Amino acid sequence: MMRCVSRRSCSVVRRYLSSHQSLEKVKPVENRALDESHFRDKVVSRSPANTDIEDILNKKQQLSVNDEATCGLFGLDTTNLEEHFVSITTKCDDLLNQLTTSSTDETLQLADDLVRNIVSVSDMALFLAQSTSDKREGGRDILKKAEKYMNKLNSSNVVFSALKRVVEDSETWELMDSESRRAILVLLVDCKNNGADLAPDQHAEVQNLIKQVGREGVSFVKESVVPVRIPIEECPETLLSLPVKDDKIVLSDWADESTSASIREHAWRNYYRHDGRREAILHNLLRKRHKLATATGYKNYAERAIQGSMAGSTVAVKEFIDETHDQLRPSARDEMYEMEKFKYMQSKFWYNRGYAAVGEVVMFPWDTGYISEDYRSLYIKQDSRVKPNLPDFLSVGSVVEQIGVWMEDTYGVTLVAERPVRGELWHSDVIKLAVEHEKEGLIGLLYLDFYTSDKKRSPPCHHVIRSRTDKQLPVGVIECNYTPGNGYRPPHLNINTFEKLFQELGSAVHNMLSRNKLFMTNSSFLSPDVKMISEYLHQNLSRNPTVLNHIMKHHTRTRVLPRVSPISVTAITNAQQIMRAHEVEQQLAMSAVDLDLHSGFPSLDGRSSTDVYSWNLEKYTHLPYIEDTAPHLRTHQLYTQGGQLYSHLWCRAISNILYKELFAVDPFSRHAGEYFREHFLQHGAGKKPREMVEYLTGSKLTADRLATALVTPIEHSAKFASGFKVFGSGMGVKQWWHREVSGSPETPLFSRLSSSHPHLVGPDGQLKVPPPFDRENMLRLRERSSAQKLGETQSTQQIAES
C-alpha cells in the first residue's frame, strides 16, 4: 500500500509540473517503421508520456501527424488490398509447392510461414470489415477470399503429407523441441478435421458439409438478432412507450432496464417467443454438424469441438457443470429468496396495504437483470457516506494512464504515445501507443479507437492485427464506443465499462508478452477455454479495492478519491460481486443445453431443442420455464461457440485460482507478474495449458477444485450484503423481513399478521386471501397519481400568477 501511495504522489507532482508547461514543449516519440529494427530500439524517456496519454484521450491535447512520409494502415504496405492479397496468395502457393519436395528439417518452417502469411491477411481483413474506415467493403471481400484460401490449406493433402513425414521421421522428431512438436501435432489435427487424410470422394463430402454448416450458421446468427415488430393496434398498452417505426413497435432487445415489470414481461415474452422457422434452422445446423463430426472420425460434434482443449472430453465438461451446480445451489437459492423479497419491497402497491404474500412474489426471467442491478446500485448508495458522481473519477484518459502505471509496476511495461505517419490511422481520434518493456525495449504497438461512431460495435473489443514471432512485432487495436466529452467534462466511464476496458487493455498487453519462435504457437491459437483466462483475471484485478483505489481520481486532477471523498471504494468493488449466483446458474443451464444439443443430436428421443432448453433450465436454475418461449434460439453462440459454451465458466474458475494464488494479497507485485509471465504468458500455445496452470497453482485441476474456485467468491459476496440497509430503513433485508412478516421465531406468521394488520382478518377469524397482483391496475394508479400531482401544480401556478 505504501508503494501505491508514493507512486500516486509522484504522479500528482508530475502532472502538476506538466500541466504548467506549454503544449509545444511536449514532444512525443517519433514514429518508427514496422520492421526488424524495432528489436534494436532503446526504451525512450517517458517522463511526459503519462500526461500525454491522459490529455490526448481527454481531448485536451492533439498529436500532430508526421507529414515527412506516408504509409498504409498500421504502417503496413496495404494501400491496395486486392493487390496485397494476390501477392500473399502467390507467395503461399510457392511455399505450398516447396512443401512437396522439402526435407523434414525445412517442413516446419515452410508450414509456419504459410500459416503466418495467410492469417496476417485474414486478421487485417477482419478488422477492416468491422472498422469505421472507408475500406470496410474491400475488407469484407478480402475476408471471404482469405477464409476460402485458409480452408483450402487446412484441407490440403500436401500439407498433411509433409507434416506426417516429419512425425514418422524418428530422428528429426527427437531433435525437435516441445514447441515445434506441439505446433506440428496441432496443425495435423486441423488437417484431419478438414478431411485432408481422407479419400477424394470422402474429402469432397467433408468440404461440402463444411460449406453447409457455414451457411446454416450464418442464417441462424442473422435470425437470432432479427428485431420483433408488433403492429400498434395489436400491441399491449404497456409497450406503447417503446420505439415506433412504420406504425410498429420495434423490439431489438427485451427492455430489461425498464422500471415497469409489466413492460419487461411483455417485451420479454414477445422477443423470445418460440419461432418454428428459427428452430428448424438450428436443427438443420445440428444435423449437418453431426454428419461432419462422424465423417471426420468423431462420435459427435461436441467431442470434435472439445478435442485439444483444456477440458479434453465431454465427460470432464459434464462433470464440471454438475459439480458446480451442486455447490452453487444453496447460495443461488438464498440469493433468489433475497431477490424475491427485494422485488416485494419495491412494490409500494402491496407494501402500503400490509399484504405480506411472499408466495405471490415470484422471480421471472425478465426480473433478474433489473432487480440484481437495482440491488447493486442501492448497495453502493447505502454503504457510501457520500454519493459523488462516480464517472467523474473514471475519465477515459486518467483510467488508461493509471492502468499503464499498474502495468509498469506489475510487468515492467509502459505505454508511450507516438506520432503517427500520414495514412497510418483510419480516424483522427485514434491514438497510437508504443508498448515498451524496461529491459526488452519495444514489444508491440497498440492503437486506441475509443469514441462514438454509428458503424462501430457497442462493446469494447480487441483486434489482433499481427501476432508476435521472432520476425515481427505484434500490433493490436482496442475499439470502444464511448461518448466524447465536452469542454467542461472529459469522456468518462461507468464502473462496468471501466471493467471491460481494463480487461481489453490487459489482454492486449498479455498477447505482446508471449515469446514464441513459431507463429503457430502464439497466443492467438489458444483453445477457447484458455483464451479468456486473461480477461477474467483482469476483471478480478479491476474489482480489487487496492487497484480501484489507485486508478480512481477526479478528472480535474485536484481530487484524489480516497483522500478527499469518504466514499467507500470497497463498497463499489463489493457491489460488483453480489447477486451473481443466478447469472452463473443461467450460464450453467446454457452450457448444458449446448453440450446436450451437440453431443446427443440427432438421438434426442423425439425432443426438440426447446424441450432440451426447458428441461435444463428447470434443472440448473431456480427460474420457471415460460411457455411458448425459446430464449436459446436467440443465443447465436450456439453456432459461434458450438460445443464450447462451458469455456466461459471454465476460464472464470481458473482465473479465480490464479488471482487468489498470485495477485489477491498484492495486485502490484512485480514478483507475481514476472512469475505469471514466465510460466504462462510467454509460452502462448507452445505448451499444454493444463500443465502450465497446474504448475502455477501446484495441484491438479479437478472438477471439484474448479467448482469450488467458481462458487467460493459468490458465497463470500453474500456476506457483503448481510448488512445491506433497505430503502434507508437502517436494517438489513433479513432483519426487515423478520420484523415485518414473521416476527420472532416463536410467533407464527398468521398471528403476527393478525396483530399488526387487523383489517386483513375476516369474520371467520382467518386471514383474507389477497387478490392476484394486478400490474395494469398498479400502473393506472400511478398514472392517476401523476395526473393529480400535475393538476395540483398547475392550479398552484395559476393562483400564483393571479
mmCIF file with all atom_site columns, N, CA and C in Angstrom, residues 222-264:
data_model
loop_
_atom_site.group_PDB
_atom_site.id
_atom_site.type_symbol
_atom_site.label_atom_id
_atom_site.label_alt_id
_atom_site.label_comp_id
_atom_site.label_asym_id
_atom_site.label_entity_id
_atom_site.label_seq_id
_atom_site.pdbx_PDB_ins_code
_atom_site.Cartn_x
_atom_site.Cartn_y
_atom_site.Cartn_z
_atom_site.occupancy
_atom_site.B_iso_or_equiv
_atom_site.pdbx_formal_charge
_atom_site.auth_seq_id
_atom_site.auth_comp_id
_atom_site.auth_asym_id
_atom_site.auth_atom_id
_atom_site.pdbx_PDB_model_num
ATOM 1   N N  . LYS A 1 222 ? -28.079 -14.580 -38.135 1.00 0.00 ? 222 LYS A N  1
ATOM 2   C CA . LYS A 1 222 ? -28.914 -13.476 -38.629 1.00 0.00 ? 222 LYS A CA 1
ATOM 3   C C  . LYS A 1 222 ? -30.301 -13.526 -38.007 1.00 0.00 ? 222 LYS A C  1
ATOM 4   N N  . GLU A 1 223 ? -30.890 -14.714 -37.943 1.00 0.00 ? 223 GLU A N  1
ATOM 5   C CA . GLU A 1 223 ? -32.222 -14.842 -37.370 1.00 0.00 ? 223 GLU A CA 1
ATOM 6   C C  . GLU A 1 223 ? -32.240 -14.555 -35.876 1.00 0.00 ? 223 GLU A C  1
ATOM 7   N N  . SER A 1 224 ? -31.134 -14.823 -35.185 1.00 0.00 ? 224 SER A N  1
ATOM 8   C CA . SER A 1 224 ? -31.106 -14.643 -33.730 1.00 0.00 ? 224 SER A CA 1
ATOM 9   C C  . SER A 1 224 ? -31.134 -13.175 -33.313 1.00 0.00 ? 224 SER A C  1
ATOM 10  N N  . VAL A 1 225 ? -30.799 -12.272 -34.232 1.00 0.00 ? 225 VAL A N  1
ATOM 11  C CA . VAL A 1 225 ? -30.771 -10.845 -33.881 1.00 0.00 ? 225 VAL A CA 1
ATOM 12  C C  . VAL A 1 225 ? -31.850 -10.051 -34.610 1.00 0.00 ? 225 VAL A C  1
ATOM 13  N N  . VAL A 1 226 ? -32.747 -10.736 -35.318 1.00 0.00 ? 226 VAL A N  1
ATOM 14  C CA . VAL A 1 226 ? -33.820 -10.038 -36.025 1.00 0.00 ? 226 VAL A CA 1
ATOM 15  C C  . VAL A 1 226 ? -34.772 -9.416  -35.011 1.00 0.00 ? 226 VAL A C  1
ATOM 16  N N  . PRO A 1 227 ? -35.029 -8.111  -35.074 1.00 0.00 ? 227 PRO A N  1
ATOM 17  C CA . PRO A 1 227 ? -35.950 -7.494  -34.104 1.00 0.00 ? 227 PRO A CA 1
ATOM 18  C C  . PRO A 1 227 ? -37.391 -7.936  -34.328 1.00 0.00 ? 227 PRO A C  1
ATOM 19  N N  . VAL A 1 228 ? -38.171 -7.827  -33.287 1.00 0.00 ? 228 VAL A N  1
ATOM 20  C CA . VAL A 1 228 ? -39.597 -8.162  -33.362 1.00 0.00 ? 228 VAL A CA 1
ATOM 21  C C  . VAL A 1 228 ? -40.378 -6.886  -33.637 1.00 0.00 ? 228 VAL A C  1
ATOM 22  N N  . ARG A 1 229 ? -41.280 -6.940  -34.620 1.00 0.00 ? 229 ARG A N  1
ATOM 23  C CA . ARG A 1 229 ? -42.109 -5.787  -34.974 1.00 0.00 ? 229 ARG A CA 1
ATOM 24  C C  . ARG A 1 229 ? -43.576 -6.132  -34.717 1.00 0.00 ? 229 ARG A C  1
ATOM 25  N N  . ILE A 1 230 ? -44.202 -5.353  -33.846 1.00 0.00 ? 230 ILE A N  1
ATOM 26  C CA . ILE A 1 230 ? -45.589 -5.592  -33.461 1.00 0.00 ? 230 ILE A CA 1
ATOM 27  C C  . ILE A 1 230 ? -46.435 -4.403  -33.914 1.00 0.00 ? 230 ILE A C  1
ATOM 28  N N  . PRO A 1 231 ? -47.486 -4.621  -34.736 1.00 0.00 ? 231 PRO A N  1
ATOM 29  C CA . PRO A 1 231 ? -48.373 -3.515  -35.107 1.00 0.00 ? 231 PRO A CA 1
ATOM 30  C C  . PRO A 1 231 ? -48.959 -2.833  -33.868 1.00 0.00 ? 231 PRO A C  1
ATOM 31  N N  . ILE A 1 232 ? -49.090 -1.519  -33.943 1.00 0.00 ? 232 ILE A N  1
ATOM 32  C CA . ILE A 1 232 ? -49.550 -0.763  -32.782 1.00 0.00 ? 232 ILE A CA 1
ATOM 33  C C  . ILE A 1 232 ? -50.926 -1.231  -32.325 1.00 0.00 ? 232 ILE A C  1
ATOM 34  N N  . GLU A 1 233 ? -51.804 -1.559  -33.293 1.00 0.00 ? 233 GLU A N  1
ATOM 35  C CA . GLU A 1 233 ? -53.147 -1.959  -32.902 1.00 0.00 ? 233 GLU A CA 1
ATOM 36  C C  . GLU A 1 233 ? -53.163 -3.309  -32.169 1.00 0.00 ? 233 GLU A C  1
ATOM 37  N N  . GLU A 1 234 ? -52.121 -4.119  -32.358 1.00 0.00 ? 234 GLU A N  1
ATOM 38  C CA . GLU A 1 234 ? -52.044 -5.407  -31.671 1.00 0.00 ? 234 GLU A CA 1
ATOM 39  C C  . GLU A 1 234 ? -51.146 -5.367  -30.450 1.00 0.00 ? 234 GLU A C  1
ATOM 40  N N  . CYS A 1 235 ? -50.557 -4.227  -30.177 1.00 0.00 ? 235 CYS A N  1
ATOM 41  C CA . CYS A 1 235 ? -49.562 -4.135  -29.108 1.00 0.00 ? 235 CYS A CA 1
ATOM 42  C C  . CYS A 1 235 ? -50.236 -3.862  -27.767 1.00 0.00 ? 235 CYS A C  1
ATOM 43  N N  . PRO A 1 236 ? -49.789 -4.520  -26.694 1.00 0.00 ? 236 PRO A N  1
ATOM 44  C CA . PRO A 1 236 ? -50.322 -4.199  -25.363 1.00 0.00 ? 236 PRO A CA 1
ATOM 45  C C  . PRO A 1 236 ? -50.027 -2.742  -25.004 1.00 0.00 ? 236 PRO A C  1
ATOM 46  N N  . GLU A 1 237 ? -50.907 -2.169  -24.193 1.00 0.00 ? 237 GLU A N  1
ATOM 47  C CA . GLU A 1 237 ? -50.754 -0.762  -23.829 1.00 0.00 ? 237 GLU A CA 1
ATOM 48  C C  . GLU A 1 237 ? -49.421 -0.492  -23.146 1.00 0.00 ? 237 GLU A C  1
ATOM 49  N N  . THR A 1 238 ? -48.931 -1.462  -22.422 1.00 0.00 ? 238 THR A N  1
ATOM 50  C CA . THR A 1 238 ? -47.695 -1.253  -21.673 1.00 0.00 ? 238 THR A CA 1
ATOM 51  C C  . THR A 1 238 ? -46.487 -1.048  -22.569 1.00 0.00 ? 238 THR A C  1
ATOM 52  N N  . LEU A 1 239 ? -46.555 -1.487  -23.836 1.00 0.00 ? 239 LEU A N  1
ATOM 53  C CA . LEU A 1 239 ? -45.410 -1.378  -24.732 1.00 0.00 ? 239 LEU A CA 1
ATOM 54  C C  . LEU A 1 239 ? -45.475 -0.150  -25.634 1.00 0.00 ? 239 LEU A C  1
ATOM 55  N N  . LEU A 1 240 ? -46.501 0.662   -25.477 1.00 0.00 ? 240 LEU A N  1
ATOM 56  C CA . LEU A 1 240 ? -46.662 1.814   -26.375 1.00 0.00 ? 240 LEU A CA 1
ATOM 57  C C  . LEU A 1 240 ? -45.589 2.873   -26.156 1.00 0.00 ? 240 LEU A C  1
ATOM 58  N N  . SER A 1 241 ? -44.879 2.804   -25.051 1.00 0.00 ? 241 SER A N  1
ATOM 59  C CA . SER A 1 241 ? -43.823 3.783   -24.793 1.00 0.00 ? 241 SER A CA 1
ATOM 60  C C  . SER A 1 241 ? -42.509 3.414   -25.474 1.00 0.00 ? 241 SER A C  1
ATOM 61  N N  . LEU A 1 242 ? -42.437 2.232   -26.088 1.00 0.00 ? 242 LEU A N  1
ATOM 62  C CA . LEU A 1 242 ? -41.206 1.788   -26.740 1.00 0.00 ? 242 LEU A CA 1
ATOM 63  C C  . LEU A 1 242 ? -41.109 2.373   -28.149 1.00 0.00 ? 242 LEU A C  1
ATOM 64  N N  . PRO A 1 243 ? -39.929 2.310   -28.796 1.00 0.00 ? 243 PRO A N  1
ATOM 65  C CA . PRO A 1 243 ? -39.733 2.926   -30.114 1.00 0.00 ? 243 PRO A CA 1
ATOM 66  C C  . PRO A 1 243 ? -40.725 2.415   -31.160 1.00 0.00 ? 243 PRO A C  1
ATOM 67  N N  . VAL A 1 244 ? -41.189 3.341   -31.999 1.00 0.00 ? 244 VAL A N  1
ATOM 68  C CA . VAL A 1 244 ? -42.159 3.029   -33.054 1.00 0.00 ? 244 VAL A CA 1
ATOM 69  C C  . VAL A 1 244 ? -41.541 3.348   -34.399 1.00 0.00 ? 244 VAL A C  1
ATOM 70  N N  . LYS A 1 245 ? -41.695 2.429   -35.362 1.00 0.00 ? 245 LYS A N  1
ATOM 71  C CA . LYS A 1 245 ? -41.219 2.647   -36.716 1.00 0.00 ? 245 LYS A CA 1
ATOM 72  C C  . LYS A 1 245 ? -42.225 2.035   -37.685 1.00 0.00 ? 245 LYS A C  1
ATOM 73  N N  . ASP A 1 246 ? -42.711 2.845   -38.630 1.00 0.00 ? 246 ASP A N  1
ATOM 74  C CA . ASP A 1 246 ? -43.714 2.398   -39.615 1.00 0.00 ? 246 ASP A CA 1
ATOM 75  C C  . ASP A 1 246 ? -44.940 1.824   -38.922 1.00 0.00 ? 246 ASP A C  1
ATOM 76  N N  . ASP A 1 247 ? -45.420 2.528   -37.890 1.00 0.00 ? 247 ASP A N  1
ATOM 77  C CA . ASP A 1 247 ? -46.619 2.119   -37.139 1.00 0.00 ? 247 ASP A CA 1
ATOM 78  C C  . ASP A 1 247 ? -46.463 0.755   -36.488 1.00 0.00 ? 247 ASP A C  1
ATOM 79  N N  . LYS A 1 248 ? -45.238 0.415   -36.114 1.00 0.00 ? 248 LYS A N  1
ATOM 80  C CA . LYS A 1 248 ? -44.981 -0.848  -35.437 1.00 0.00 ? 248 LYS A CA 1
ATOM 81  C C  . LYS A 1 248 ? -44.022 -0.614  -34.276 1.00 0.00 ? 248 LYS A C  1
ATOM 82  N N  . ILE A 1 249 ? -44.277 -1.334  -33.187 1.00 0.00 ? 249 ILE A N  1
ATOM 83  C CA . ILE A 1 249 ? -43.360 -1.317  -32.057 1.00 0.00 ? 249 ILE A CA 1
ATOM 84  C C  . ILE A 1 249 ? -42.176 -2.225  -32.390 1.00 0.00 ? 249 ILE A C  1
ATOM 85  N N  . VAL A 1 250 ? -40.952 -1.691  -32.261 1.00 0.00 ? 250 VAL A N  1
ATOM 86  C CA . VAL A 1 250 ? -39.746 -2.435  -32.612 1.00 0.00 ? 250 VAL A CA 1
ATOM 87  C C  . VAL A 1 250 ? -39.060 -2.879  -31.326 1.00 0.00 ? 250 VAL A C  1
ATOM 88  N N  . LEU A 1 251 ? -38.906 -4.203  -31.175 1.00 0.00 ? 251 LEU A N  1
ATOM 89  C CA . LEU A 1 251 ? -38.201 -4.772  -30.029 1.00 0.00 ? 251 LEU A CA 1
ATOM 90  C C  . LEU A 1 251 ? -36.882 -5.353  -30.523 1.00 0.00 ? 251 LEU A C  1
ATOM 91  N N  . SER A 1 252 ? -35.806 -4.574  -30.394 1.00 0.00 ? 252 SER A N  1
ATOM 92  C CA . SER A 1 252 ? -34.486 -5.085  -30.745 1.00 0.00 ? 252 SER A CA 1
ATOM 93  C C  . SER A 1 252 ? -33.829 -5.774  -29.563 1.00 0.00 ? 252 SER A C  1
ATOM 94  N N  . ASP A 1 253 ? -34.397 -5.581  -28.401 1.00 0.00 ? 253 ASP A N  1
ATOM 95  C CA . ASP A 1 253 ? -33.996 -6.276  -27.197 1.00 0.00 ? 253 ASP A CA 1
ATOM 96  C C  . ASP A 1 253 ? -35.255 -6.405  -26.373 1.00 0.00 ? 253 ASP A C  1
ATOM 97  N N  . TRP A 1 254 ? -35.139 -6.872  -25.150 1.00 0.00 ? 254 TRP A N  1
ATOM 98  C CA . TRP A 1 254 ? -36.371 -7.070  -24.389 1.00 0.00 ? 254 TRP A CA 1
ATOM 99  C C  . TRP A 1 254 ? -36.545 -6.086  -23.241 1.00 0.00 ? 254 TRP A C  1
ATOM 100 N N  . ALA A 1 255 ? -35.946 -4.923  -23.354 1.00 0.00 ? 255 ALA A N  1
ATOM 101 C CA . ALA A 1 255 ? -36.188 -3.819  -22.413 1.00 0.00 ? 255 ALA A CA 1
ATOM 102 C C  . ALA A 1 255 ? -35.967 -4.246  -20.971 1.00 0.00 ? 255 ALA A C  1
ATOM 103 N N  . ASP A 1 256 ? -34.814 -4.867  -20.695 1.00 0.00 ? 256 ASP A N  1
ATOM 104 C CA . ASP A 1 256 ? -34.559 -5.380  -19.344 1.00 0.00 ? 256 ASP A CA 1
ATOM 105 C C  . ASP A 1 256 ? -34.266 -4.274  -18.349 1.00 0.00 ? 256 ASP A C  1
ATOM 106 N N  . GLU A 1 257 ? -34.046 -3.045  -18.812 1.00 0.00 ? 257 GLU A N  1
ATOM 107 C CA . GLU A 1 257 ? -33.753 -1.944  -17.896 1.00 0.00 ? 257 GLU A CA 1
ATOM 108 C C  . GLU A 1 257 ? -34.991 -1.147  -17.522 1.00 0.00 ? 257 GLU A C  1
ATOM 109 N N  . SER A 1 258 ? -36.146 -1.520  -18.032 1.00 0.00 ? 258 SER A N  1
ATOM 110 C CA . SER A 1 258 ? -37.366 -0.784  -17.731 1.00 0.00 ? 258 SER A CA 1
ATOM 111 C C  . SER A 1 258 ? -37.736 -0.963  -16.267 1.00 0.00 ? 258 SER A C  1
ATOM 112 N N  . THR A 1 259 ? -38.203 0.126   -15.647 1.00 0.00 ? 259 THR A N  1
ATOM 113 C CA . THR A 1 259 ? -38.622 0.046   -14.250 1.00 0.00 ? 259 THR A CA 1
ATOM 114 C C  . THR A 1 259 ? -39.978 -0.619  -14.100 1.00 0.00 ? 259 THR A C  1
ATOM 115 N N  . SER A 1 260 ? -40.701 -0.757  -15.191 1.00 0.00 ? 260 SER A N  1
ATOM 116 C CA . SER A 1 260 ? -42.031 -1.368  -15.145 1.00 0.00 ? 260 SER A CA 1
ATOM 117 C C  . SER A 1 260 ? -41.921 -2.872  -15.362 1.00 0.00 ? 260 SER A C  1
ATOM 118 N N  . ALA A 1 261 ? -42.389 -3.656  -14.386 1.00 0.00 ? 261 ALA A N  1
ATOM 119 C CA . ALA A 1 261 ? -42.375 -5.106  -14.532 1.00 0.00 ? 261 ALA A CA 1
ATOM 120 C C  . ALA A 1 261 ? -43.278 -5.549  -15.668 1.00 0.00 ? 261 ALA A C  1
ATOM 121 N N  . SER A 1 262 ? -44.350 -4.810  -15.896 1.00 0.00 ? 262 SER A N  1
ATOM 122 C CA . SER A 1 262 ? -45.268 -5.171  -16.980 1.00 0.00 ? 262 SER A CA 1
ATOM 123 C C  . SER A 1 262 ? -44.613 -5.001  -18.347 1.00 0.00 ? 262 SER A C  1
ATOM 124 N N  . ILE A 1 263 ? -43.884 -3.895  -18.520 1.00 0.00 ? 263 ILE A N  1
ATOM 125 C CA . ILE A 1 263 ? -43.183 -3.684  -19.789 1.00 0.00 ? 263 ILE A CA 1
ATOM 126 C C  . ILE A 1 263 ? -42.120 -4.757  -19.991 1.00 0.00 ? 263 ILE A C  1
ATOM 127 N N  . ARG A 1 264 ? -41.358 -5.070  -18.928 1.00 0.00 ? 264 ARG A N  1
ATOM 128 C CA . ARG A 1 264 ? -40.330 -6.100  -19.052 1.00 0.00 ? 264 ARG A CA 1
ATOM 129 C C  . ARG A 1 264 ? -40.941 -7.445  -19.441 1.00 0.00 ? 264 ARG A C  1
#
